[in-house]
Coordinates of C-alpha atoms (C1' of nucleotides) in Angstrom, one line a residue:
Chain A
M1 CA 10.0 -4.9 -7.6
D2 CA 13.2 -6.9 -7.8
V3 CA 14.5 -8.9 -4.8
K4 CA 17.6 -6.7 -4.4
T5 CA 15.4 -3.6 -3.9
L6 CA 13.1 -5.6 -1.6
C7 CA 16.1 -6.6 0.6
L8 CA 17.3 -3.0 0.6
A9 CA 13.8 -2.0 1.9
V10 CA 13.7 -4.6 4.6
L11 CA 17.2 -3.7 5.8
F12 CA 16.3 0.0 5.7
K13 CA 13.9 -0.7 8.5
G14 CA 16.7 -2.4 10.5
E15 CA 19.3 -5.0 10.5
A16 CA 18.2 -8.5 9.6
T17 CA 19.4 -12.0 8.5
G18 CA 18.4 -13.6 5.2
Y19 CA 16.1 -15.8 7.1
E20 CA 14.3 -12.9 8.7
I21 CA 14.0 -11.1 5.4
K22 CA 12.2 -14.2 4.1
K23 CA 9.8 -14.0 7.0
A24 CA 9.1 -10.3 6.2
F25 CA 7.5 -11.6 3.0
E26 CA 5.7 -14.5 4.6
E27 CA 4.3 -13.1 7.8
G28 CA 5.8 -9.6 8.1
P29 CA 4.7 -6.2 6.8
F30 CA 5.2 -7.1 3.1
A31 CA 3.4 -10.4 3.3
H32 CA 0.3 -9.4 1.3
F33 CA 1.9 -7.6 -1.6
Q34 CA 5.4 -8.8 -2.3
R35 CA 7.2 -12.2 -2.1
A36 CA 10.7 -13.6 -2.4
S37 CA 12.4 -17.0 -1.9
F38 CA 15.7 -18.0 -0.3
G39 CA 17.1 -18.7 -3.7
S40 CA 16.8 -15.1 -4.7
I41 CA 17.3 -13.5 -1.3
Y42 CA 20.8 -14.9 -0.5
P43 CA 22.3 -14.1 -3.9
A44 CA 20.8 -10.6 -3.6
L45 CA 22.4 -10.1 -0.2
S46 CA 25.8 -11.2 -1.5
R47 CA 25.4 -8.6 -4.3
L48 CA 24.6 -5.9 -1.7
L49 CA 27.8 -6.8 0.1
A50 CA 29.8 -6.8 -3.1
E51 CA 28.4 -3.4 -4.1
G52 CA 29.1 -2.0 -0.7
L53 CA 25.4 -1.3 0.0
A54 CA 25.4 -3.5 3.1
E55 CA 27.8 -5.0 5.6
A56 CA 27.4 -8.3 7.4
E57 CA 28.4 -9.4 10.9
A58 CA 28.5 -13.1 11.9
R59 CA 26.8 -13.7 15.2
E60 CA 27.3 -16.9 17.2
Q61 CA 24.3 -18.6 18.8
D62 CA 24.0 -21.2 21.4
G63 CA 23.3 -24.5 19.6
R64 CA 21.8 -22.9 16.5
P65 CA 24.0 -22.3 13.5
D66 CA 25.6 -18.9 13.3
K67 CA 23.5 -16.1 11.8
K68 CA 24.8 -13.4 9.5
V69 CA 23.2 -10.1 10.3
Y70 CA 23.1 -7.6 7.5
R71 CA 23.0 -3.8 7.9
L72 CA 22.8 -1.1 5.3
T73 CA 25.8 1.2 4.7
A74 CA 25.3 4.9 4.0
A75 CA 25.6 4.0 0.3
G76 CA 22.9 1.4 0.8
R77 CA 20.5 3.9 2.3
D78 CA 21.1 6.2 -0.6
A79 CA 20.5 3.4 -3.1
F80 CA 17.2 2.7 -1.4
H81 CA 16.1 6.3 -1.5
Q82 CA 17.0 6.4 -5.1
A83 CA 15.0 3.2 -5.8
I84 CA 11.8 4.6 -4.2
G85 CA 12.3 7.8 -6.1
Q86 CA 11.8 6.1 -9.4
D87 CA 8.4 6.3 -11.1
P88 CA 6.6 3.0 -10.9
E89 CA 4.3 1.7 -13.6
P90 CA 0.7 1.1 -12.6
D91 CA 0.0 -2.2 -10.8
Q92 CA -1.6 -5.0 -12.7
F93 CA -3.3 -7.6 -10.7
R94 CA -2.9 -11.1 -11.9
S95 CA -5.4 -13.6 -10.7
D96 CA -5.8 -17.3 -11.4
M97 CA -9.1 -17.3 -9.6
L98 CA -10.6 -14.9 -12.1
F99 CA -9.2 -16.9 -14.9
L100 CA -10.9 -20.0 -13.6
L101 CA -14.2 -18.3 -12.8
Y102 CA -14.2 -16.8 -16.3
F103 CA -14.7 -20.3 -17.6
A104 CA -17.5 -21.1 -15.1
R105 CA -19.7 -22.4 -17.9
E106 CA -17.1 -25.1 -18.7
L107 CA -17.0 -26.4 -15.2
P108 CA -19.4 -28.5 -13.1
M109 CA -21.6 -26.4 -10.9
D110 CA -20.4 -27.9 -7.6
R111 CA -16.8 -27.2 -8.7
V112 CA -17.6 -23.6 -9.3
A113 CA -19.4 -23.4 -5.9
D114 CA -16.4 -24.9 -4.2
L115 CA -14.0 -22.6 -5.9
I116 CA -15.9 -19.5 -4.9
D117 CA -16.3 -20.7 -1.3
R118 CA -12.6 -21.3 -1.0
Y119 CA -11.8 -17.9 -2.4
I120 CA -14.3 -16.2 -0.1
D121 CA -12.6 -18.0 2.8
S122 CA -9.1 -17.1 1.8
Y123 CA -10.0 -13.4 1.2
R124 CA -11.9 -13.2 4.4
S125 CA -9.2 -14.8 6.5
Q126 CA -6.5 -12.6 5.0
A127 CA -8.6 -9.5 5.8
E128 CA -9.2 -10.8 9.3
H129 CA -5.5 -11.5 9.8
I130 CA -4.5 -8.0 8.8
V131 CA -7.2 -6.5 11.1
A132 CA -5.9 -8.5 14.0
C133 CA -2.3 -7.3 13.3
R134 CA -3.6 -3.7 13.2
A135 CA -5.4 -4.1 16.5
Q136 CA -2.4 -5.5 18.1
R137 CA -0.2 -2.7 16.9
L138 CA -2.7 -0.2 18.1
A139 CA -2.9 -1.9 21.5
S140 CA 0.9 -2.2 21.8
G141 CA 1.3 1.5 22.2
E142 CA 4.2 1.5 19.7
E143 CA 4.4 4.4 17.4
I144 CA 2.3 3.9 14.3
D145 CA 4.0 4.4 11.0
P146 CA 1.5 6.2 8.7
G147 CA 2.7 4.5 5.5
R148 CA 2.5 1.1 7.0
W149 CA -0.9 1.9 8.5
L150 CA -2.2 3.0 5.1
V151 CA -0.9 -0.1 3.4
S152 CA -2.4 -2.5 5.8
G153 CA -5.6 -0.6 5.7
F154 CA -5.6 -1.0 1.9
G155 CA -5.1 -4.7 2.3
V156 CA -8.2 -4.9 4.5
A157 CA -10.3 -2.8 2.2
I158 CA -9.4 -4.8 -0.9
Y159 CA -9.7 -8.3 0.6
Q160 CA -13.0 -7.3 2.2
A161 CA -14.3 -5.9 -1.1
A162 CA -13.3 -9.1 -2.9
A163 CA -15.0 -11.3 -0.3
D164 CA -18.1 -9.2 -0.3
Y165 CA -18.3 -9.2 -4.1
L166 CA -18.1 -13.0 -4.2
I167 CA -20.6 -13.5 -1.4
E168 CA -23.1 -11.2 -3.2
N169 CA -22.7 -12.8 -6.6
R170 CA -22.1 -16.4 -5.7
D171 CA -25.7 -17.6 -5.9
R172 CA -26.4 -15.5 -8.9
L173 CA -23.7 -17.2 -10.8
L174 CA -24.7 -20.6 -9.6
S175 CA -28.4 -20.4 -10.1
G176 CA -28.4 -18.3 -13.2
N177 CA -25.8 -20.4 -14.9
G178 CA -26.8 -19.4 -18.4
R179 CA -29.1 -16.6 -17.6
L180 CA -28.3 -13.0 -17.1
P181 CA -26.8 -12.2 -13.6
E182 CA -27.1 -8.8 -12.0
A183 CA -29.3 -7.5 -14.7
A184 CA -31.2 -5.2 -12.3
E185 CA -28.6 -2.5 -12.3
Chain B
M1 CA -1.0 -19.2 -15.2
D2 CA 1.5 -20.1 -17.9
V3 CA 1.2 -18.6 -21.4
K4 CA 0.5 -22.0 -22.9
T5 CA -2.6 -22.4 -20.8
L6 CA -3.5 -18.8 -21.5
C7 CA -3.3 -19.4 -25.3
L8 CA -5.4 -22.6 -24.8
A9 CA -8.0 -20.5 -23.1
V10 CA -8.2 -17.8 -25.7
L11 CA -8.4 -20.3 -28.5
F12 CA -11.1 -22.2 -26.6
K13 CA -13.3 -19.2 -27.1
G14 CA -12.6 -19.3 -30.8
E15 CA -10.0 -19.3 -33.5
A16 CA -7.4 -16.5 -33.3
T17 CA -4.0 -15.4 -34.5
G18 CA -1.0 -14.7 -32.3
Y19 CA -1.6 -11.0 -32.7
E20 CA -5.2 -11.3 -31.6
I21 CA -4.2 -13.4 -28.6
K22 CA -1.9 -10.6 -27.5
K23 CA -4.8 -8.2 -27.8
A24 CA -6.9 -10.3 -25.5
F25 CA -4.4 -9.5 -22.8
E26 CA -4.2 -5.8 -23.6
E27 CA -7.8 -4.8 -24.4
G28 CA -9.8 -8.0 -24.4
P29 CA -11.5 -10.0 -21.7
F30 CA -8.3 -11.0 -19.9
A31 CA -6.9 -7.5 -19.8
H32 CA -7.1 -6.8 -16.1
F33 CA -5.9 -10.0 -14.7
Q34 CA -3.5 -11.7 -17.0
R35 CA -0.8 -10.7 -19.5
A36 CA 1.6 -12.1 -22.1
S37 CA 4.0 -10.8 -24.6
F38 CA 4.7 -11.8 -28.2
G39 CA 8.0 -13.4 -27.1
S40 CA 6.0 -15.9 -25.1
I41 CA 2.9 -16.3 -27.2
Y42 CA 4.4 -17.3 -30.5
P43 CA 6.6 -20.0 -29.0
A44 CA 3.6 -21.2 -27.0
L45 CA 1.6 -21.5 -30.2
S46 CA 4.3 -23.5 -31.8
R47 CA 4.3 -25.8 -28.9
L48 CA 0.6 -26.3 -29.2
L49 CA 1.0 -27.2 -32.8
A50 CA 3.8 -29.6 -32.0
E51 CA 1.7 -31.3 -29.3
G52 CA -1.3 -31.6 -31.6
L53 CA -3.4 -29.4 -29.3
A54 CA -4.0 -26.8 -32.1
E55 CA -3.9 -26.6 -35.8
A56 CA -3.1 -23.5 -37.9
E57 CA -4.3 -22.3 -41.2
A58 CA -2.5 -19.6 -43.2
R59 CA -4.9 -16.9 -44.5
E60 CA -3.9 -14.5 -47.2
Q61 CA -4.8 -10.9 -46.9
D62 CA -5.0 -8.0 -49.3
G63 CA -1.9 -6.0 -48.8
R64 CA -1.3 -7.1 -45.2
P65 CA 1.1 -9.9 -44.4
D66 CA -0.5 -13.4 -44.2
K67 CA -2.1 -14.3 -40.9
K68 CA -1.9 -17.7 -39.3
V69 CA -5.2 -18.6 -37.7
Y70 CA -5.0 -21.1 -34.8
R71 CA -7.8 -23.4 -33.8
L72 CA -7.9 -26.0 -31.0
T73 CA -8.1 -29.7 -31.8
A74 CA -10.2 -32.1 -29.8
A75 CA -7.1 -32.9 -27.8
G76 CA -6.6 -29.1 -27.2
R77 CA -10.1 -28.8 -25.8
D78 CA -9.4 -31.7 -23.5
A79 CA -6.1 -30.2 -22.4
F80 CA -7.9 -27.0 -21.6
H81 CA -10.5 -28.7 -19.5
Q82 CA -7.9 -30.6 -17.7
A83 CA -6.0 -27.3 -17.0
I84 CA -9.0 -25.6 -15.5
G85 CA -9.8 -28.7 -13.5
Q86 CA -6.5 -28.3 -11.5
D87 CA -6.6 -26.8 -8.1
P88 CA -5.2 -23.3 -8.0
E89 CA -3.2 -21.8 -5.2
P90 CA -4.7 -18.6 -3.6
D91 CA -4.0 -15.4 -5.5
Q92 CA -1.4 -13.1 -4.1
F93 CA -1.5 -9.5 -5.1
R94 CA 1.8 -7.9 -5.8
S95 CA 1.9 -4.1 -5.7
D96 CA 4.6 -1.6 -6.3
M97 CA 2.3 1.1 -5.2
L98 CA 1.9 -0.3 -1.8
F99 CA 5.6 -0.9 -1.5
L100 CA 6.2 2.8 -2.3
L101 CA 3.5 4.1 0.0
Y102 CA 4.8 1.9 2.8
F103 CA 7.8 4.2 2.8
A104 CA 5.8 7.4 2.7
R105 CA 7.8 8.8 5.6
E106 CA 11.0 8.5 3.5
L107 CA 9.5 10.5 0.6
P108 CA 8.8 14.2 0.2
M109 CA 5.1 15.0 0.9
D110 CA 4.4 16.3 -2.6
R111 CA 5.8 13.2 -4.0
V112 CA 3.5 11.0 -1.9
A113 CA 0.5 13.2 -2.8
D114 CA 1.4 12.8 -6.5
L115 CA 1.8 9.1 -6.2
I116 CA -1.6 8.7 -4.5
D117 CA -3.3 10.9 -7.0
R118 CA -1.9 9.0 -9.9
Y119 CA -3.0 5.7 -8.5
I120 CA -6.4 7.0 -7.7
D121 CA -6.7 8.1 -11.3
S122 CA -5.5 4.8 -12.7
Y123 CA -7.8 2.7 -10.5
R124 CA -10.7 4.9 -11.3
S125 CA -10.2 4.9 -15.0
Q126 CA -9.7 1.1 -15.0
A127 CA -13.0 0.8 -13.1
E128 CA -14.8 3.1 -15.5
H129 CA -13.4 1.3 -18.5
I130 CA -14.7 -2.0 -17.4
V131 CA -18.1 -0.4 -16.5
A132 CA -18.2 1.0 -20.1
C133 CA -17.5 -2.4 -21.6
R134 CA -20.2 -4.0 -19.5
A135 CA -22.7 -1.4 -20.5
Q136 CA -21.9 -1.9 -24.1
R137 CA -22.2 -5.7 -23.8
L138 CA -25.5 -5.2 -22.1
A139 CA -26.7 -2.9 -24.8
S140 CA -25.5 -5.0 -27.7
G141 CA -28.1 -7.7 -26.9
E142 CA -25.5 -10.4 -27.2
E143 CA -25.8 -13.3 -24.9
I144 CA -24.1 -12.6 -21.6
D145 CA -21.6 -15.1 -20.4
P146 CA -22.1 -15.5 -16.6
G147 CA -18.5 -16.2 -15.8
R148 CA -17.2 -13.3 -17.8
W149 CA -19.8 -11.1 -16.3
L150 CA -18.8 -12.1 -12.8
V151 CA -15.2 -11.5 -13.6
S152 CA -15.6 -8.0 -15.0
G153 CA -17.9 -7.2 -12.1
F154 CA -15.1 -8.3 -9.7
G155 CA -12.7 -6.0 -11.5
V156 CA -15.1 -3.0 -11.1
A157 CA -15.6 -3.8 -7.4
I158 CA -11.9 -4.1 -6.6
Y159 CA -10.7 -1.1 -8.6
Q160 CA -13.6 0.9 -7.1
A161 CA -12.7 -0.2 -3.6
A162 CA -9.0 0.7 -4.2
A163 CA -9.8 4.2 -5.5
D164 CA -12.3 4.8 -2.6
Y165 CA -9.8 3.7 0.0
L166 CA -7.1 6.0 -1.4
I167 CA -9.5 8.9 -1.6
E168 CA -10.6 8.5 1.9
N169 CA -7.1 8.2 3.4
R170 CA -5.1 10.5 1.2
D171 CA -5.4 13.6 3.4
R172 CA -5.0 11.6 6.6
L173 CA -1.7 10.3 5.4
L174 CA -0.6 13.7 4.1
S175 CA -1.6 15.9 7.0
G176 CA -1.0 13.4 9.8
N177 CA 2.5 12.6 8.4
G178 CA 3.8 11.3 11.7
R179 CA 0.6 11.2 13.7
L180 CA -1.9 8.5 14.0
P181 CA -4.2 8.1 11.0
E182 CA -7.6 6.6 11.2
A183 CA -7.5 6.3 15.0
A184 CA -11.2 6.8 15.4
E185 CA -12.2 3.3 14.5
Chain C
dT1 C1' 10.7 -40.3 16.2
dA2 C1' 9.0 -37.4 13.1
dA3 C1' 8.0 -32.8 12.0
dT4 C1' 8.9 -28.1 12.5
dG5 C1' 11.7 -24.0 13.1
dC6 C1' 16.2 -21.9 12.8
dA7 C1' 20.0 -21.0 9.5
dT8 C1' 22.8 -20.5 5.0
dG9 C1' 23.7 -21.4 0.7
dT10 C1' 24.2 -23.4 -4.5
dA11 C1' 22.8 -25.3 -9.1
dA12 C1' 19.7 -26.6 -12.5
dT13 C1' 16.2 -25.2 -14.7
dC14 C1' 12.5 -22.4 -16.5
dG15 C1' 9.5 -19.1 -18.0
dG16 C1' 9.2 -14.8 -19.6
dT17 C1' 10.6 -10.1 -21.2
dT18 C1' 13.1 -7.0 -24.2
dA19 C1' 15.0 -6.0 -28.2
dC20 C1' 15.7 -7.1 -32.7
dA21 C1' 14.4 -8.1 -37.7
dT22 C1' 11.1 -7.4 -41.4
dG23 C1' 7.5 -5.2 -44.0
dA24 C1' 3.1 -3.3 -45.9
dT25 C1' -0.9 0.0 -45.0
dT26 C1' -3.4 3.7 -43.3
dC27 C1' -4.1 7.8 -40.9
dA28 C1' -2.8 12.3 -39.0
Chain D
dT1 C1' 6.6 12.3 -43.2
dG2 C1' 6.1 10.0 -39.3
dA3 C1' 3.4 7.2 -36.3
dA4 C1' 0.3 3.6 -35.4
dT5 C1' -1.8 -0.8 -36.7
dC6 C1' -1.4 -5.3 -38.5
dA7 C1' 1.5 -9.4 -38.6
dT8 C1' 5.2 -13.1 -37.3
dG9 C1' 8.9 -14.7 -35.4
dT10 C1' 13.9 -15.3 -33.0
dA11 C1' 17.7 -14.6 -29.7
dA12 C1' 19.9 -12.8 -25.8
dC13 C1' 19.3 -12.3 -21.4
dC14 C1' 17.5 -12.2 -16.8
dG15 C1' 15.3 -13.0 -12.7
dA16 C1' 13.4 -16.1 -10.0
dT17 C1' 11.8 -20.7 -8.4
dT18 C1' 12.6 -25.4 -7.1
dA19 C1' 15.1 -28.7 -5.4
dC20 C1' 19.1 -30.0 -3.2
dA21 C1' 22.7 -30.1 0.5
dT22 C1' 23.7 -29.6 5.5
dG23 C1' 22.7 -29.7 10.5
dC24 C1' 21.2 -28.7 15.2
dA25 C1' 17.2 -27.9 18.6
dT26 C1' 12.7 -28.2 20.0
dT27 C1' 8.2 -29.8 20.3
dA28 C1' 4.4 -33.0 19.5

DNA sequence: TAATGCATGTAATCGGTTACATGATTCA
DNA sequence: TGAATCATGTAACCGATTACATGCATTA
């Protein structure tokens, strides 16, 4: 998904500054499945202005530098609806972890163990983080958006499954380094 | 992972042509977690030659155009070991499907249902495909590479989990469109 | 006082995709 | 006859990242 569409999407949920849009990809609702940098966000926002899809308002702040709050126009909302109406190609997951583990035989055992442990940790903590966010949203009493709920639930399920798989197969890979793992299936 | 390293990796497993390397990302062992196009593979192979990491041999074929078989040099194998010795950053999954489903409320119900069904199918068929490959490898009697086995198992687990999650939550999202899904947790 | 957070933006660079160019063989 | 497979490569283009430039306020 290109950054322009991503900005359209964030702004569709409400007005925001470039800085806040960045945060939406770091901590916010899109954190675990999309990302964008300032170097792509600011030019994208300028393009949105130029194309009449958004309008900006400068807001003064005490002390802080001014912020520029972007808001979609009617044309912008249309453009967004059109964008999500397109047919997507199936997702393909790219993973450096799998690339590395594929070559487990070429690496020292302790290095493999370390890699697996680190990935278990990162998957687990990501799952826990999302779970915490969900609990908080539930407790807050705010209205729950079904799409958002489904998406965060998906994140939990996938990260959990990834961590579980690694935990279950860690020792098999390490001890059986050369022998047949998981043969009893 | 850049294409140069990816080529290094494929060649580490044995000599190959550019065309065969491409296939490794389409049907081969790297299919479900890395990808590369001709436009990046051929220049990468030239670079490997120029840097002395690989050597090529032209092989004539009956009828077919000549093929150029690449093979790593000792320096190439070193470079590969060095590459997999680097510390990777954690994987981040990017997903257009999740992006779309996040905005379920903005889409017609039948469109959402169709999207989910298509993704269930694609996840399920990817899982089944990997399972079939694994069964075949097991039956073939060839030696099983533990790293490769772990990686393909990971693929099965993740795709399975993704499909399962969507199946379980499909109707909740569709019927409760506006109400609270999965509240009974 | 050093780092972090808030805040916006540009420029160099890079890596990769898409499309193009070429051409024979085999299979439906 | 047309499509798919095998086979190699180039060039235009694009999107995005990284690093840079600036600057104030707060917190450790």
